Every structure is written in C-alpha cells, then in structure tokens.
XYZ file of C-alpha atoms in Angstrom:
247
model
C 16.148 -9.555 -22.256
C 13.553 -7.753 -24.314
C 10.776 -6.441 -22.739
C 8.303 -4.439 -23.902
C 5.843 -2.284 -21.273
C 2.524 -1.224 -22.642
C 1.370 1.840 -21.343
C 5.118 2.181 -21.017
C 4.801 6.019 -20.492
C 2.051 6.224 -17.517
C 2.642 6.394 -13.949
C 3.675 2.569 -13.368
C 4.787 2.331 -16.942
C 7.896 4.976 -16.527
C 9.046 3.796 -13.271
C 8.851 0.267 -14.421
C 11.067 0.850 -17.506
C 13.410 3.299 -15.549
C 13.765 0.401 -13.540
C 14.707 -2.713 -15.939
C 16.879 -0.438 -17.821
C 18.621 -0.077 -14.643
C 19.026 -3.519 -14.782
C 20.229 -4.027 -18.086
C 17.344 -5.124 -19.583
C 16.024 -3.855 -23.284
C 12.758 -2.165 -21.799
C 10.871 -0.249 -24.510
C 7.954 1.976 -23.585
C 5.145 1.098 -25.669
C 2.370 3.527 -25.968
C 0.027 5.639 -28.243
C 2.903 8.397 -27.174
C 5.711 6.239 -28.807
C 3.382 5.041 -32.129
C 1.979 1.630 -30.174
C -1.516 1.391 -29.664
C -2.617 -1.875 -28.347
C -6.410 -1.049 -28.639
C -6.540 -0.525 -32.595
C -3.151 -2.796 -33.390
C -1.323 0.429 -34.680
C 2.282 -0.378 -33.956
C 1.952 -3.489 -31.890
C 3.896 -6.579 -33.807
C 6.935 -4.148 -34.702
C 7.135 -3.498 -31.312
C 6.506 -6.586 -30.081
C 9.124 -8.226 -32.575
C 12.246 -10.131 -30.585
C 10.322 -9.346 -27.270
C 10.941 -12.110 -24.614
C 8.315 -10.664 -22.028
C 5.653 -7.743 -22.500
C 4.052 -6.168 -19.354
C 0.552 -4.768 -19.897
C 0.328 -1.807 -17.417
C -1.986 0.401 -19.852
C -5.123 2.529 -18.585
C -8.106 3.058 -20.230
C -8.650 6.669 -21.295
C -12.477 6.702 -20.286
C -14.222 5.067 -17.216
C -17.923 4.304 -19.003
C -19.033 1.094 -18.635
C -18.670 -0.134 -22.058
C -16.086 2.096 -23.225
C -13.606 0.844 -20.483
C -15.027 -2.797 -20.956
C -14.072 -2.008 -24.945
C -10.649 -0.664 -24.175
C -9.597 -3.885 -22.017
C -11.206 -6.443 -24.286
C -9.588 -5.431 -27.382
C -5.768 -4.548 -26.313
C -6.120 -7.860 -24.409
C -7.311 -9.656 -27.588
C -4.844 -7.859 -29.747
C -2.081 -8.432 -27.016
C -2.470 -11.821 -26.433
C -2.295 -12.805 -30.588
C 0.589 -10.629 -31.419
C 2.534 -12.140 -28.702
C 1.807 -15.151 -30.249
C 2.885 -14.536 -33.444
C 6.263 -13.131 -31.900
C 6.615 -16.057 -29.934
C 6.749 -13.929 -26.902
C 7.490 -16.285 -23.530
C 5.793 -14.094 -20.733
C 2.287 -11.914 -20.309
C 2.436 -9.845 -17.254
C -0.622 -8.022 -16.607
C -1.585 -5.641 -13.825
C -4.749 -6.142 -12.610
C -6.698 -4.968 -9.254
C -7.506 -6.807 -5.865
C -10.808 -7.978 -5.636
C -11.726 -7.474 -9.210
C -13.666 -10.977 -8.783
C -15.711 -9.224 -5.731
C -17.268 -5.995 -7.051
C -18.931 -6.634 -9.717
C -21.080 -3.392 -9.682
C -17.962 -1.390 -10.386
C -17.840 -1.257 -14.010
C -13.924 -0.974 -14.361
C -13.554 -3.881 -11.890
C -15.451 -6.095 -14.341
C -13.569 -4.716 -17.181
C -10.308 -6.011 -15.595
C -11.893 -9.134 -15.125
C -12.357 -9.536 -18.874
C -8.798 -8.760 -19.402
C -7.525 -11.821 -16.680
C -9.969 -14.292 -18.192
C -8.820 -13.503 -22.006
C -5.088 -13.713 -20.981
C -5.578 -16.990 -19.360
C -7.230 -17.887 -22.322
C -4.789 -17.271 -24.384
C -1.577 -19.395 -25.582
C 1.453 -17.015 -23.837
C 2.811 -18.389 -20.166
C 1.279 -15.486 -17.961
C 1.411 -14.006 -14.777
C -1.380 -11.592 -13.397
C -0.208 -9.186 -10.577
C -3.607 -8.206 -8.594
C -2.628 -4.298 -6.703
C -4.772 -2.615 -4.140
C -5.207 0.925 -5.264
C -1.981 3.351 -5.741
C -1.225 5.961 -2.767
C -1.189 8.598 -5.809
C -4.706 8.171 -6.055
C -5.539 9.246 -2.680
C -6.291 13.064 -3.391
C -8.637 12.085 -6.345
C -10.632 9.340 -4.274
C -11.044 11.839 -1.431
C -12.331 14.360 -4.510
C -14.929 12.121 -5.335
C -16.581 12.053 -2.217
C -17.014 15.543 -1.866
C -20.148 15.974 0.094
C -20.794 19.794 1.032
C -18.098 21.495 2.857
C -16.848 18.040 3.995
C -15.756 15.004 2.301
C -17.571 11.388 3.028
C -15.865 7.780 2.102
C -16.265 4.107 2.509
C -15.400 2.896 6.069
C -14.119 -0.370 5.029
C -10.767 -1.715 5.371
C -8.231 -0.668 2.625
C -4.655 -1.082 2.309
C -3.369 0.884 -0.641
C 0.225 0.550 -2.192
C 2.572 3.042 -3.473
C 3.793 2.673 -7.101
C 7.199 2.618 -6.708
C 6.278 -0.856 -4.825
C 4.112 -1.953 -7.372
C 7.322 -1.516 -10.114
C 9.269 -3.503 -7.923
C 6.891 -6.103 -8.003
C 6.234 -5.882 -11.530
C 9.961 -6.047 -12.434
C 10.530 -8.837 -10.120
C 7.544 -10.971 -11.581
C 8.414 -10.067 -15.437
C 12.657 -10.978 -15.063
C 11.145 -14.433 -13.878
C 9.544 -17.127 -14.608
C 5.922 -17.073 -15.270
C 3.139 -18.053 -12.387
C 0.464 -19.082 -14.654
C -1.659 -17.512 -12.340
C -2.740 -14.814 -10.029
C -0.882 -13.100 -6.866
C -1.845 -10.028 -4.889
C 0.075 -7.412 -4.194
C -0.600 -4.543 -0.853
C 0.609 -1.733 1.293
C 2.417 -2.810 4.462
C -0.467 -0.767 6.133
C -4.663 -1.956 6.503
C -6.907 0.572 7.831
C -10.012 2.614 7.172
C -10.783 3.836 3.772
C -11.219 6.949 5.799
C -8.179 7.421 7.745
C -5.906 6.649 4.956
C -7.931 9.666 3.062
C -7.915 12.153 5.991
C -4.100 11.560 6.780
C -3.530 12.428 2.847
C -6.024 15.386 3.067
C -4.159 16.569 6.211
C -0.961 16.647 4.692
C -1.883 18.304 1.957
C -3.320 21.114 4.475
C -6.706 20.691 3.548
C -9.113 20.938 6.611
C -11.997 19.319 5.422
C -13.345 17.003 7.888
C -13.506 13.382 6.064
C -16.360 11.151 7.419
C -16.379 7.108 6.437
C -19.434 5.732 6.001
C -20.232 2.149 5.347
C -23.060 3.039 3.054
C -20.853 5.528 1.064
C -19.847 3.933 -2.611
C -16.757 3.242 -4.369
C -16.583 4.159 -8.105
C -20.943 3.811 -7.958
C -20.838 0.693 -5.698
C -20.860 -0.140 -2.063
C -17.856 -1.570 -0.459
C -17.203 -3.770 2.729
C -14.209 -4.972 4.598
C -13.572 -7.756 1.800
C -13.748 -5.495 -1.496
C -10.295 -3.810 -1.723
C -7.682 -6.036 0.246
C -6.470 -9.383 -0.074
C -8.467 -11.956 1.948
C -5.449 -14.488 1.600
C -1.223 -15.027 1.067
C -0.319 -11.514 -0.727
C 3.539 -9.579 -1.385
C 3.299 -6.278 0.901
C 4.985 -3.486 -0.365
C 7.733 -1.420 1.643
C 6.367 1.761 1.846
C 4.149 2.723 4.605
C 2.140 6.199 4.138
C 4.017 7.876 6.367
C 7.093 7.552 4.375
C 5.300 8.452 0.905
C 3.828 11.689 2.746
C 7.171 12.398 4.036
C 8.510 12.591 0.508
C 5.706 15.005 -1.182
C-alpha cells in the first residue's frame, strides 16, 4: 500500500513513516524538505501519483491568525483535488480536540477549516482529533512565564505522547475509512498545571507553576471542556511518568 504522509518529515510525520515502513507499507515523506509543498501545489500530484491513502500531519510555519487560517485552507484545498485526480481512496487528517469549542484560539479555528473542507470534499476520510503532544509541555509552560514563576490554565487536560498518536494514525490510515471524526488522549486527565509542573520538575527547573482558571491558552481562556474529550475517545499507552522516564 502506498501512502503518502504530508508533513512526512515533522515530529508525527517521521515516526509515522518509520512506522508503516516497518510494516511493509510504501510510506513516502512528503514535505517542502523532500520537493512537496501542499500549500503552493509544488510537487503534490507526482507525489501523490499511485497513492492509495495520504495522511495530512503538516504544521503551519506561522501561528497569525490569517496566516495559519491561509496555510490550512489552501493545502486542504489543494489536498483534497489532487487526491482526486489520483483517485486516492483515504484522507487522514490530524486535527485537535475541541477545535469546535475554542473558537477564540485562532489555530483552533484554522483546523476547523481544514475538517469542514475535507468533509467537503469527494475522498473517503477519516479525521483523528489529538489532545496536545507531551513534547509540547516545556514550550506551553514557556508561554506562561509570569515573573520569576510560571502561571497556566487550571482546567482539566489530558495530553498524549506522539509515539501514541503514530500508532493511532497508522492504525486509522491501514484501514478502512470512518467518514468521520474520533478523538484520540493520554491515559492520564489532570490539571493543566500539574501536568506542566511535573515536566518543569523533571527538567530541574524550580520555578513554582501556579494554574489559574483565568490564565489563557494560545490568547483565550480555557475551562474543564476545552482540551479533552467530553465523549467515547482511543487513550493512548503512555502515561507521563513513562515519557519522563525516557528523557
């Protein structure tokens, strides 16, 4: 089976190709590193040519409102029409939990506008929704540096490591598409804050991390139902324990 993973060389990208190939599978890594850019076209129906699914795993380079509501739009547009001249059977995308319940966070609503085009469009599909990665903890912590301290959302969160989110992915693209949406989680729900301090601890930094409800997410406030599924969702494996263990 062909399958071709755009934004084949990022962090979900790599492991998810490492892993098909594994498998047996013809996984190319399609990127603007390998001559594929799914934004301008450049690259895109070569690659895509004989492909039987394509998983759409890319990040946008730049978090402005309309330049990452751009980037989605048009590599979804331009995705979604090449695959139907290939005659491509499958449209993975990964997409975020809860992108339906913050709109105020600009990359949320930009993810949004990728779903609704690819369930728009003519290719079977299947949209995996992930709570955010446990790589991402540091830089989250970062961005609520307040002072000498560090101050976060208090509401619940339940982030996933990537390898889990590969396994999912793989699992979802070697079968038969949903034509529709699941969610996908850490084994683990807690505080925004704990999750944050235990990743801040292990890194032996000593700044004191505070959660506060008021404090915002990516220029929004956040509750208890932003980040985490509210219904039926796959849990990943790894618990943060284990992924701090292996840093």
């Amino acid at each position: 089976m062909k399958i071709v993973v755009i934004g084949g060389t990022g962090l979900i990208g790599s492991k998810l190709v490492a892993q098909l190939r594994q498998q047996s599978h013809d996984a190319v890594a399609a990127s603007p590193r390998s001559g594929v850019n799914a934004v301008t076209g450049e690259g895109l129906a070569p690659a895509l040519d004989g492909a039987d699914v394509v998983v759409d795993v890319a990040n946008a380079p730049s978090w402005e409102p309309a330049a990452v509501l751009a980037f989605f739009e048009r590599s979804s547009k331009n995705l979604v029409a090449t695959e139907a001249a290939a005659a491509v059977k499958h449209h993975v995308a990964l997409s975020i939990v809860g992108t339906d319940r913050s709109p105020d966070i600009a990359y949320f609503r930009a993810k949004l506008a990728q779903e609704s085009i690819v369930k728009a469009g003519s290719v079977p599909y299947s949209i995996v929704r992930a709570t955010q990665f446990l790589e991402f903890l540091g830089a989250i912590g970062e961005a609520g540096v307040s002072g000498d301290g560090i101050v976060v959302p208090s509401a619940s969160f339940q982030p996933i490591a990537s390898d889990d989110v590969a396994d999912c992915l793989a699992d979802i693209a070697t079968g038969p598409p949903l034509n529709g949406t699941i969610d996908l989680a850490g084994p683990e729900k807690a505080p925004f804050n704990e999750f944050v301090a235990r990743r801040l601890k292990a890194a032996g930094d000593k700044r004191t991390v505070v959660g506060d409800p008021k404090a915002h997410y990516y220029g929004a406030t956040i509750d208890d139902t932003s980040l985490v599924p509210l219904g039926e969702a796959r849990l990943g494996k790894t618990s943060l324990a284990t992924w701090l263990a292996r840093l």
